[in-house]
Coordinates of C-alpha atoms and ligand atoms in Angstrom, one line a residue:
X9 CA 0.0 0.0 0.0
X10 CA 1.0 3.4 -0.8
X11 CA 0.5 5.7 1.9
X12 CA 2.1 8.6 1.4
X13 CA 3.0 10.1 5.6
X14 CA 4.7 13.5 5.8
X15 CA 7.2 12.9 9.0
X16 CA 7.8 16.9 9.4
X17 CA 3.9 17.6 9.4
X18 CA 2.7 19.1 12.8
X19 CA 0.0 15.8 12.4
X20 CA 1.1 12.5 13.8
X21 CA 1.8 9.8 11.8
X22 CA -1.2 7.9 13.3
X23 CA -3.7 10.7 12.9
X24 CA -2.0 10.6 9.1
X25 CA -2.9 7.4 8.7
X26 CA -6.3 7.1 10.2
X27 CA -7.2 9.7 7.9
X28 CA -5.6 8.5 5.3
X29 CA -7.6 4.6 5.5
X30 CA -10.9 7.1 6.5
X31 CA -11.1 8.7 2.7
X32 CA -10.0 5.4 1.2
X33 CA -12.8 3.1 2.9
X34 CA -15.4 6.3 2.6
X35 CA -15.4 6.8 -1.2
X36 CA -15.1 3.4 -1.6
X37 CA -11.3 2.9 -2.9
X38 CA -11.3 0.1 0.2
X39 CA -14.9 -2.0 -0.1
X40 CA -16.4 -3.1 2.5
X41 CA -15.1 -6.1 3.7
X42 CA -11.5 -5.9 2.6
X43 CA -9.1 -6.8 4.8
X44 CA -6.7 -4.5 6.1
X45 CA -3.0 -5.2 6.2
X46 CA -1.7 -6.6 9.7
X47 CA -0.4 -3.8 11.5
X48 CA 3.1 -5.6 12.3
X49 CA 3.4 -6.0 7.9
X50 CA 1.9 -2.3 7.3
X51 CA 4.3 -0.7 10.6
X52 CA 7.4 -2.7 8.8
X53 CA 6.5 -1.4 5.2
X54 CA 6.0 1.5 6.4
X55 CA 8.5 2.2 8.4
X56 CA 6.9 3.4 11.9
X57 CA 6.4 2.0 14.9
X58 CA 3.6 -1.1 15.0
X59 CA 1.3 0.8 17.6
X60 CA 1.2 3.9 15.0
X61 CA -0.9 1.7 13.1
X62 CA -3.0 -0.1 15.8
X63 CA -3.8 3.6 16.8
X64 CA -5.0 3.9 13.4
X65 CA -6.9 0.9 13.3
X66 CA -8.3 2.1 16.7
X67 CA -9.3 5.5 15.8
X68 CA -11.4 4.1 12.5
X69 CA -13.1 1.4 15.0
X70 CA -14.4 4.0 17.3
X71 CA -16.0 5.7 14.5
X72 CA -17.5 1.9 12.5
X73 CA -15.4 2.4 9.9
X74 CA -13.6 -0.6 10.4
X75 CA -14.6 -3.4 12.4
X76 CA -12.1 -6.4 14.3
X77 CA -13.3 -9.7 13.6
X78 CA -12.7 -12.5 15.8
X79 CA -9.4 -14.9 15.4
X80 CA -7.7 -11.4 14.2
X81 CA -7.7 -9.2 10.7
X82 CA -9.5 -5.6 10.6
X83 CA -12.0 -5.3 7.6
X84 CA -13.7 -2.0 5.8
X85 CA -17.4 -2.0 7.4
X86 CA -19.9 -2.3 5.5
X87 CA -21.6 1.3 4.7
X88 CA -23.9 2.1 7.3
X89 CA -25.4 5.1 5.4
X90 CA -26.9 5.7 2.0
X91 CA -28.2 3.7 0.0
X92 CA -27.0 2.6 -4.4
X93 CA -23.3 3.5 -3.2
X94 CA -23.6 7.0 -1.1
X95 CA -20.7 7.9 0.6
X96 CA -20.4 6.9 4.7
X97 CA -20.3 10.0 6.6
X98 CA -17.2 11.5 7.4
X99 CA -17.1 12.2 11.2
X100 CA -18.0 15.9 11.6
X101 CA -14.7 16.6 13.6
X102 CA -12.7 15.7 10.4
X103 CA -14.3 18.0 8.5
X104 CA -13.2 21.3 7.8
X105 CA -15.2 24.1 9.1
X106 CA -17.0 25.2 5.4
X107 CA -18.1 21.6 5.1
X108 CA -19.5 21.5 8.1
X109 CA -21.8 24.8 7.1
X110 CA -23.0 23.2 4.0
X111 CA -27.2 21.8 4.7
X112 CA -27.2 18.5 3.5
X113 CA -28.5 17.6 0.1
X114 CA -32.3 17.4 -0.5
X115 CA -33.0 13.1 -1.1
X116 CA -34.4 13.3 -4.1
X117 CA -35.5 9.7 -3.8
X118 CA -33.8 8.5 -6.8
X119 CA -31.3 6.1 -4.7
X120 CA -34.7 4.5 -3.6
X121 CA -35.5 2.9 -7.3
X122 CA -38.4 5.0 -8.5
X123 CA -36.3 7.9 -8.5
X124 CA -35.6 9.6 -11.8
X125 CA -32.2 8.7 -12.3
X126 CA -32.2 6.2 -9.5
X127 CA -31.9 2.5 -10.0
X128 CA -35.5 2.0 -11.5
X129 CA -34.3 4.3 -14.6
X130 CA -31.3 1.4 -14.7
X131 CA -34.3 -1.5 -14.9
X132 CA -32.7 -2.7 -11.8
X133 CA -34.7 -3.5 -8.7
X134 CA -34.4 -1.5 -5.8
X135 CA -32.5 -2.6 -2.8
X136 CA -34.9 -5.1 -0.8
X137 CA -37.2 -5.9 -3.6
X138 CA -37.3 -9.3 -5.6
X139 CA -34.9 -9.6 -8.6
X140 CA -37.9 -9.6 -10.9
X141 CA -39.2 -6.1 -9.7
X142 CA -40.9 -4.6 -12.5
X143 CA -40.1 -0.7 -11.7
X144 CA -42.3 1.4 -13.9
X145 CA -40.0 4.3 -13.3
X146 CA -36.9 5.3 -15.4
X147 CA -37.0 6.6 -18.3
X148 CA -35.7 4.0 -21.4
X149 CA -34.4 0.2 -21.8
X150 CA -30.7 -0.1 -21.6
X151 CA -31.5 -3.6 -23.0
X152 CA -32.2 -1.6 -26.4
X153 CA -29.2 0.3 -26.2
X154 CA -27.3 -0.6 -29.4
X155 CA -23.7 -0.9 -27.5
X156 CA -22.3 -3.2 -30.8
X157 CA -23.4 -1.0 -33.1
X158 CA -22.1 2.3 -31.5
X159 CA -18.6 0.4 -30.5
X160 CA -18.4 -0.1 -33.9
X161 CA -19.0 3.3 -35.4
X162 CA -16.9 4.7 -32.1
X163 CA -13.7 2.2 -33.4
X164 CA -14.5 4.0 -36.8
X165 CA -14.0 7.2 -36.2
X166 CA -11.2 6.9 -33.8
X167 CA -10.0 5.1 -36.9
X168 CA -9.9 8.0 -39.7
X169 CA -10.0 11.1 -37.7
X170 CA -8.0 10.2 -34.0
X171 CA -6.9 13.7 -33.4
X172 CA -9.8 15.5 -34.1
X173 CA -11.8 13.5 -32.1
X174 CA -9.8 13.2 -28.9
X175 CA -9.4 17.5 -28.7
X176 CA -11.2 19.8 -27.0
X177 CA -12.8 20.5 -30.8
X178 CA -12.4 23.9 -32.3
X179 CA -15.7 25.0 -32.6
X180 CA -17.8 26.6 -29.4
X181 CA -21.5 25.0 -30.0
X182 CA -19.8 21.9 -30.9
X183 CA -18.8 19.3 -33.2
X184 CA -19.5 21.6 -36.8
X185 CA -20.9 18.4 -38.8
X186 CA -22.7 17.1 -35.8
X187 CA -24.9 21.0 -36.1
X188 CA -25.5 20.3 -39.5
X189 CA -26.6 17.0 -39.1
X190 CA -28.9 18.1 -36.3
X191 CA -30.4 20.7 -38.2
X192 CA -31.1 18.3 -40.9
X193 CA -32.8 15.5 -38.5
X194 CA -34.9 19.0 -37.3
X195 CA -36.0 19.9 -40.7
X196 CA -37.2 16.8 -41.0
X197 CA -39.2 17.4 -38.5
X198 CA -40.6 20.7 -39.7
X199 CA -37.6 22.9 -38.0
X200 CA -35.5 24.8 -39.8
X201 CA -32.6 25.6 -38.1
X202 CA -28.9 27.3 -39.6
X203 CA -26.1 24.8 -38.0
X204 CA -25.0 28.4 -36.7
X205 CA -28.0 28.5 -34.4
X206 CA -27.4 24.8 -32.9
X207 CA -25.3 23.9 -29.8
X208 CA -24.4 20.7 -28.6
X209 CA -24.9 20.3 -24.9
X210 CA -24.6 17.9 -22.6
X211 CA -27.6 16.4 -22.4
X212 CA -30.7 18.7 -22.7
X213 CA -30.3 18.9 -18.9
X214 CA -27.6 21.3 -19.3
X215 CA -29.4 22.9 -22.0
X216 CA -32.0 24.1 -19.5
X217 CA -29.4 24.4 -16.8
X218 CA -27.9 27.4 -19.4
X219 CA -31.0 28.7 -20.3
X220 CA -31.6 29.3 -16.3
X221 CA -28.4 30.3 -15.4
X222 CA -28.1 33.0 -18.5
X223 CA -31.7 34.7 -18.0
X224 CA -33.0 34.1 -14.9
X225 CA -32.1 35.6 -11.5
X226 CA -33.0 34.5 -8.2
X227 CA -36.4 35.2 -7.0
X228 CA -36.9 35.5 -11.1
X229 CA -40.5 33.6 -11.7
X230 CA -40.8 30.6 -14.1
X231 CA -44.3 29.4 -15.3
X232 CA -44.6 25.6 -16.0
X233 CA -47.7 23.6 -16.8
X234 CA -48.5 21.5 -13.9
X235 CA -47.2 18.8 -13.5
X236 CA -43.9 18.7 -15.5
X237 CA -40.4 16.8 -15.3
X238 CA -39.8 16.7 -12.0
X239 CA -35.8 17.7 -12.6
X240 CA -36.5 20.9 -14.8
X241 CA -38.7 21.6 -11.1
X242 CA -35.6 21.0 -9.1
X243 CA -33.3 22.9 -11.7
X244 CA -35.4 26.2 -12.1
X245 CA -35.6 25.9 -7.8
X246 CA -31.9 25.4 -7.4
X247 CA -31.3 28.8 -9.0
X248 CA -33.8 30.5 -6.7
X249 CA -36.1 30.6 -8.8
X250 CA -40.3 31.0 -8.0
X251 CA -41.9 28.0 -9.9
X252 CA -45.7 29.6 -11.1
X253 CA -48.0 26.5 -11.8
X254 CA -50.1 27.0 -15.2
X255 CA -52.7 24.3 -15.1
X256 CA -53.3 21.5 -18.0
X257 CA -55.9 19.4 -19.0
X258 CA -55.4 16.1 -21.8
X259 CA -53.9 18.6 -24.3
X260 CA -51.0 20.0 -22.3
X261 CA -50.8 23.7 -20.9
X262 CA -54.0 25.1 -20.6
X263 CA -52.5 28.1 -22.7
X264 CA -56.0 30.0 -22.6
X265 CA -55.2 30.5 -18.6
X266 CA -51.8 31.6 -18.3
X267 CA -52.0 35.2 -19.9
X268 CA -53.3 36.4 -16.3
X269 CA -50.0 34.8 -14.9
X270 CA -48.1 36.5 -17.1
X271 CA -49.5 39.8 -16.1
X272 CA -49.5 38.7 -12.2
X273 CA -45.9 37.3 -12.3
X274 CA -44.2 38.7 -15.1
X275 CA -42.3 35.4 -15.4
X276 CA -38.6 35.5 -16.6
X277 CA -39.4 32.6 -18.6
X278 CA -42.0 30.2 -19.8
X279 CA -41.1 26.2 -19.8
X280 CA -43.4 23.8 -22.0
X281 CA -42.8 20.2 -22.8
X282 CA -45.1 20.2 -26.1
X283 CA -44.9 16.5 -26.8
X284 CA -46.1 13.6 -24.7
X285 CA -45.1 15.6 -21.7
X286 CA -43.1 13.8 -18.7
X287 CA -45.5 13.2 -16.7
X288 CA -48.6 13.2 -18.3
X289 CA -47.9 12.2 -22.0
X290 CA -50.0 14.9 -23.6
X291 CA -49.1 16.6 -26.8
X292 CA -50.4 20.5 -26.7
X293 CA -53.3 21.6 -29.9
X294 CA -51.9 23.4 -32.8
X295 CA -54.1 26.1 -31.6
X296 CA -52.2 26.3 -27.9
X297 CA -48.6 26.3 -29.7
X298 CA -50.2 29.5 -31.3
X299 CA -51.4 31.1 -28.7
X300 CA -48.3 30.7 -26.3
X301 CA -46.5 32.5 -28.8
X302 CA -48.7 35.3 -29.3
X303 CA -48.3 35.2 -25.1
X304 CA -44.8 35.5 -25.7
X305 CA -44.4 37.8 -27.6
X306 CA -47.0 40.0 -26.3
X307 CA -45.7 40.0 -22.4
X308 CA -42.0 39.8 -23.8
X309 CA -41.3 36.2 -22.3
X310 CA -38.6 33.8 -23.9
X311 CA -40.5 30.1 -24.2
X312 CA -38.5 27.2 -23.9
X313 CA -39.8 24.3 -25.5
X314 CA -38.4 20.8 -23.9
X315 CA -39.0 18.6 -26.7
X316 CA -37.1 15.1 -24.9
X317 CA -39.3 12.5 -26.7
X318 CA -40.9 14.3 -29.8
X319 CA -39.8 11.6 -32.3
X320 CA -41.3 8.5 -30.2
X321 CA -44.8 9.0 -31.8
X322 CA -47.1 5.9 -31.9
X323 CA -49.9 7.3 -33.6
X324 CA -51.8 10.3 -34.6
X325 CA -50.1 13.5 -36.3
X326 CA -47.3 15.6 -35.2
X327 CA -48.7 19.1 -34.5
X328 CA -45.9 22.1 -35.7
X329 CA -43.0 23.1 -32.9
X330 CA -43.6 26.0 -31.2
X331 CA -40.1 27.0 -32.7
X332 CA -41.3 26.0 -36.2
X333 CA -44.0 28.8 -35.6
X334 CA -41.5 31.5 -34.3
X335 CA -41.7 34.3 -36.2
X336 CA -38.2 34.7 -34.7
X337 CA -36.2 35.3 -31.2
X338 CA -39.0 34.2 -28.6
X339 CA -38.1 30.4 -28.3
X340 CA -35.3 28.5 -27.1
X341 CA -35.7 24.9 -28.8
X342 CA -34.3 21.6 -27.0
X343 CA -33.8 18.4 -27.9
X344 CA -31.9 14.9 -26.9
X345 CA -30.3 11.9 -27.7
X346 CA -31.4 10.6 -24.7
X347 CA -34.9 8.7 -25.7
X348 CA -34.5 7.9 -29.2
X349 CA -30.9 6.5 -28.4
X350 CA -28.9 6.6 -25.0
X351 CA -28.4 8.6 -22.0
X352 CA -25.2 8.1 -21.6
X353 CA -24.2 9.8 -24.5
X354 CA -25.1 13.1 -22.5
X355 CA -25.4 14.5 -25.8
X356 CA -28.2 16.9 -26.1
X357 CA -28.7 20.3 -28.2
X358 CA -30.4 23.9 -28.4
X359 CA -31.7 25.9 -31.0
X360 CA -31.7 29.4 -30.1
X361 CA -31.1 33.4 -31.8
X362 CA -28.4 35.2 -31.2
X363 CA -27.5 37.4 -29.0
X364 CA -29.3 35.0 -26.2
X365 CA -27.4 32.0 -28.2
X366 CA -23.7 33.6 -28.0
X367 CA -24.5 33.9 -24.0
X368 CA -25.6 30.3 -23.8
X369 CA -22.8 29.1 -25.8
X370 CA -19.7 31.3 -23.7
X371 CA -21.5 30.2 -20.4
X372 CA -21.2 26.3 -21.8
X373 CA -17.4 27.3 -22.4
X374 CA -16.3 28.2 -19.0
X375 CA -18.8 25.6 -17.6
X376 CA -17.2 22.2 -19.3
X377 CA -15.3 23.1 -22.1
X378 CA -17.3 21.1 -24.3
X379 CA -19.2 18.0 -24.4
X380 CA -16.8 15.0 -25.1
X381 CA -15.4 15.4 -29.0
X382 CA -15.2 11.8 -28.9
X383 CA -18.7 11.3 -28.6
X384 CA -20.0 14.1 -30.7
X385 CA -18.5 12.5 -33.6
X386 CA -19.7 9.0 -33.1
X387 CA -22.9 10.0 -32.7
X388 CA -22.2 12.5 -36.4
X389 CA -21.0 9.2 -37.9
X390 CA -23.8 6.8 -36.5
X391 CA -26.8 9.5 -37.6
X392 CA -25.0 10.0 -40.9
X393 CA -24.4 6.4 -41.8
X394 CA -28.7 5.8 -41.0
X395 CA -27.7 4.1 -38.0
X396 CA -29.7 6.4 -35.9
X397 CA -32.7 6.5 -38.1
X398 CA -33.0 2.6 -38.2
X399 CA -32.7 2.0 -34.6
X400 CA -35.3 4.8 -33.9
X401 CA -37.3 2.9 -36.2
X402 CA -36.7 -0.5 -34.2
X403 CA -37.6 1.7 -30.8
X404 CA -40.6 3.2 -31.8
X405 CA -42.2 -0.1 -32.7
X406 CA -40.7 -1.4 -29.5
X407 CA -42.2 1.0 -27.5
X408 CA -45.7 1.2 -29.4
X409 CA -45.8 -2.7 -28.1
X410 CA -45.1 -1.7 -24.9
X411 CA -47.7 1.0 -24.7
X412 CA -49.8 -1.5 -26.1
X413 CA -49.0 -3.9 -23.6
X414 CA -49.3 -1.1 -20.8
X415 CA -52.6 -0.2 -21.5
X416 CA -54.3 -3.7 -22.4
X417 CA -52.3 -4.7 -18.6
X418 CA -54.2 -2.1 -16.5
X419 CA -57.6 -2.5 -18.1
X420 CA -57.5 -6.3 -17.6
X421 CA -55.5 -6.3 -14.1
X422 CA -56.3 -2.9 -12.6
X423 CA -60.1 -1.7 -14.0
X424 CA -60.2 0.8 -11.2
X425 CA -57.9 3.1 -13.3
X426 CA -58.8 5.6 -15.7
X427 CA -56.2 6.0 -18.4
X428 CA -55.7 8.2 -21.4
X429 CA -53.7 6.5 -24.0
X430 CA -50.7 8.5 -24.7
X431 CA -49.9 8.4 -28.5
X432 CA -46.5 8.7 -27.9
X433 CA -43.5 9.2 -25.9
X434 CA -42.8 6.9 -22.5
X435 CA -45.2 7.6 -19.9
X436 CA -48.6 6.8 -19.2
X437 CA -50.1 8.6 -16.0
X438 CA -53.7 6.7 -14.9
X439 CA -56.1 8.3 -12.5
X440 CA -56.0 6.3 -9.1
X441 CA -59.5 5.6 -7.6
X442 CA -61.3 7.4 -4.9
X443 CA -59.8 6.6 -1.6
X444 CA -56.4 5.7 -3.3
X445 CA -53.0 7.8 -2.7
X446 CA -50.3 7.0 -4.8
X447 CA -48.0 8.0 -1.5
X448 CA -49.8 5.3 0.1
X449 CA -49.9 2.5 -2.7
X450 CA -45.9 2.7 -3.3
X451 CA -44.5 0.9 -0.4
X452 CA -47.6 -1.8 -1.2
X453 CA -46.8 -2.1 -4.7
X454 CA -43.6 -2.6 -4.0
X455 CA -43.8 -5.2 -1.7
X456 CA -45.6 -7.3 -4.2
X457 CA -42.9 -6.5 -6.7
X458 CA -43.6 -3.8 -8.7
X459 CA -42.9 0.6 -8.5
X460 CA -43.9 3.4 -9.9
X461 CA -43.4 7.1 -10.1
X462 CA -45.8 8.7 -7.6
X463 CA -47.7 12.2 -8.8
X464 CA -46.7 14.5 -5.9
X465 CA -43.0 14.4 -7.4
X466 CA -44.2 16.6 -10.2
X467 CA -46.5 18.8 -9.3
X468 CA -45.1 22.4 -8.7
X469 CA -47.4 22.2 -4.4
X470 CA -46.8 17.9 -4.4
X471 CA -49.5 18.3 -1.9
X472 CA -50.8 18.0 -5.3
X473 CA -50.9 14.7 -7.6
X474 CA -51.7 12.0 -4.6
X475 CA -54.3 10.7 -7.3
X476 CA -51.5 10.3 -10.1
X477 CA -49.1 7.8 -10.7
X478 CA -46.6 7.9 -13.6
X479 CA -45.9 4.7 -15.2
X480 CA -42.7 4.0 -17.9
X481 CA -43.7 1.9 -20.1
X482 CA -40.3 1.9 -22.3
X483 CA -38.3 0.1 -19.8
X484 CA -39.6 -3.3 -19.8
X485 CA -40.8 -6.2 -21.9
X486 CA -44.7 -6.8 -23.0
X487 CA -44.3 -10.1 -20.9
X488 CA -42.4 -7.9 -18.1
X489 CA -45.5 -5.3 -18.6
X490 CA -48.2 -7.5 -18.2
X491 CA -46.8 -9.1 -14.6
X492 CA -46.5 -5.5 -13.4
X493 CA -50.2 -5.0 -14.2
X494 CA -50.7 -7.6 -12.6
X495 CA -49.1 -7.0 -9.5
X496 CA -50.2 -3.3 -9.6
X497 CA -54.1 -4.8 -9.2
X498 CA -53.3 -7.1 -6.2
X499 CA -51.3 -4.4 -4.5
X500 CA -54.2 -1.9 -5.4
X501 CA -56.9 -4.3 -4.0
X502 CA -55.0 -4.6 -0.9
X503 CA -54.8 -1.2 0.2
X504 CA -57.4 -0.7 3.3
X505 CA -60.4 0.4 2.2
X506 CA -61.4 4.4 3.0
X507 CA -64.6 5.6 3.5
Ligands
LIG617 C1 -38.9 16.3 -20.1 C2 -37.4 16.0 -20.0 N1 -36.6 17.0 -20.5 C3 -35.3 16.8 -20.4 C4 -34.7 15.7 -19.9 C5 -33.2 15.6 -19.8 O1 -32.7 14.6 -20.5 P1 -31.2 14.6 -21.1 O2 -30.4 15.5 -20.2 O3 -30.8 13.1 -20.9 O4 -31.2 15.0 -22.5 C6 -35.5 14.7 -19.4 C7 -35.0 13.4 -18.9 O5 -35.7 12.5 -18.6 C8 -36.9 14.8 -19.5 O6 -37.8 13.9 -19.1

């Protein structure tokens, strides 16, 4: 072991080492359950005194770090704290004072497997559930992921163009062919977009993150249609801003309400999720895309249009973007990678006017750099080559089963629903029945094996949504579907009965 001890330091070598084994067993560098060296073979290799190191040993004891077994050997604990890998807690009297000022993180509950990010977005069961937990949470199937493919197109490109893609790439809204390619899957789509007015972020996360951190200030107001994506809630909060709840019915935003908002709140901006929304799945009326612009442009407010899922449509037509309608300047467009191919990529993009598109772009500069080269290109080279386009092909049908298979579950296995079918995207939200709190049903569903995402988490007051739940049904098989339903019914028909 290398443990590097400073014999002139004012610390003592012990108090070196004990801290030294406490950062190496708290973020996880020593497991739990490794064995420690024996202090005589650690003192000798290290060249101090043997009780230097059983003071060590000592010190992480007291604190559970370590633990002594019987017939000899000290082993890393097991982590008493957290949960999917968090961090054991470093005792407060190691800390230094501005650590020890900071409040502790908000749980977002994703560690806990319904959590957006959490192990349920990974298809995996969370911790104390039965391996065949069907988790209607998350967002995609990583089963559907087309790793081959994409190491294939990834060895390509490393192949003909090594040092262009391993810089930092010359260009500051990214990877120049990777814009034009973009723009060209958005024209598709009714967008038109110069490559000049594209930049490639990482993830459309950070799109939004920019878009908040460029325009609005603390105690700024947002207005979102409630409910929306629970993360774009936490974002626009996490800046200070004041989150205004515009209300929505099966078509989205109800746009016809929100022009007294924007004279009551003046917001800073106006967030929209047009196509099968995350939560609800609703796609806004031709008619409402109009009229939020007219808002706009009338009250001054930038519109940013979250569009994470537009290209998993099932059925039904695609109404015009809200940036296809632009006369110009009022909306900031985003889109993803994330859906229609893989999360991991983190590769995301804007389509915005300058000047608030120069700002965006120099505040992405000094935030990351860029977003890997490396994978910018790939992903050029895998669109390009019709890569992309087939496998979005293969998804939507995938997913259109899946919906399918969602929504002929819960009529057979859970009638007490009420369920609009979403024609697109990967989320249905049902109605829960009278009496029924979807606070209350999740630690029952889960027992009998199944999660969801309950409809407090997206509501802008979450005393709000009790009557919602939010169920993914892109991460799992028909089969896999149709035994969730299943177990959704017997969990429902369990829950005590309220008057
Ligand atoms: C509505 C919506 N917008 C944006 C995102 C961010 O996705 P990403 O950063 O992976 O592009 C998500 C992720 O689930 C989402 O649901």
């Amino acid at each position: 072991m290398r443990i590097p001890l400073d014999r002139r330091a004012q610390v003592p070598l012990y108090r070196q080492l004990e801290g030294w084994f406490r950062h190496a067993i708290s973020d996880g560098a020593i497991p739990p359950g490794t064995k420690l060296p024996a202090s005589r073979a650690l003192a000798t290799q290290l060249g101090v005194a043997r009780v230097t190191v059983t003071a060590a040993y000592a010190g992480l004891e007291a604190d559970g770090l370590v633990v002594t077994r019987e017939g000899g050997g000290t082993y890393a604990a097991s982590r008493q704290f957290g949960v999917g890998g968090a961090q054991a807690p470093t005792s407060s009297t190691t800390l230094p004072p501005w650590q020890r000022d900071l409040a502790e993180p908000e749980d977002d509950g994703a560690g806990a497997g319904e959590g957006h990010l959490g192990q349920g977005h990974l298809g995996h069961a969370p911790p104390g559930t039965r391996p065949d937990f069907v988790g209607f949470a998350g967002v995609g199937d990583p089963r559907m992921f087309p790793a081959a493919d994409f190491g294939r197109t990834l060895q390509d490109v490393l192949r003909r163009d090594p040092a262009g893609a391993l810089g930092y790439g010359a260009d500051r809204l990214g990877h120049r062919p990777l814009r034009e390619t973009i723009a060209q899957l958005l024209a598709s789509q009714g967008v038109r977009a110069d490559p000049e007015q594209v930049l490639v972020t990482s993830g459309s996360q950070q799109a939004l993150a920019l878009v908040c951190q460029t325009l609005v200030r603390p105690g700024d107001t947002v207005v979102v249609e409630d409910p929306t994506y629970d993360l774009a809630l936490q974002l626009f909060r996490s800046i200070g801003a004041v989150v205004v709840a515009a209300p929505t019915d099966r078509d989205g935003m109800v746009v016809e309400g929100v022009e007294p908002l924007l004279q009551r709140h003046h917001p800073r901006l106006l967030y929209t999720v047009p196509n099968f929304a995350n939560p609800t799945g609703a796609c806004m009326t031709g008619a409402r895309r109009r009229l939020l612009l007219e808002l706009a442009d009338r009250y001054n407010t930038p519109v940013v249009e979250d569009d994470f899922a537009g290209d998993l449509r099932y059925e039904g037509r695609a109404q015009p973007a809200i940036r296809a309608l632009d006369p110009g300047g009022h909306v900031i467009y985003t889109g993803t990678f994330s859906k229609m191919l893989m999360p991991g990529l983190r590769i995301g993009y804007l389509v915005a006017d300058q000047p608030v598109l120069g700002l965006l772009a120099a505040r992405k500069r000094v935030l990351d750099l860029s977003t890997p080269t490396l994978l910018q290109h790939a992903l050029d080279r895998y669109v390009t080559v019709g890569r992309y386009q087939a496998h979005l092909r293969r998804t939507t049908r995938a997913y259109r089963a899946r919906r399918d298979a969602l929504v002929a579950g819960l009529r057979r296995e859970v009638p007490e629903l009420t369920l609009e079918v979403p024609r697109g995207g990967l989320f249905a939200w049902p109605l829960l029945p009278p009496g029924v709190t979807a606070t209350e049903l999740l630690p029952v569903a889960r027992r009998h094996g199944v999660g969801f995402a309950p409809g407090p988490r997206f509501h802008v007051d979450p005393r709000y949504g009790q009557d919602r739940v939010r169920l993914n049904f892109a991460a799992h098989t028909p089969d896999e579907i149709a035994r969730g339903a299943q177990r959704l019914g017997v969990a429902m028909r369990s829950m005590p009965k309220t008057s």
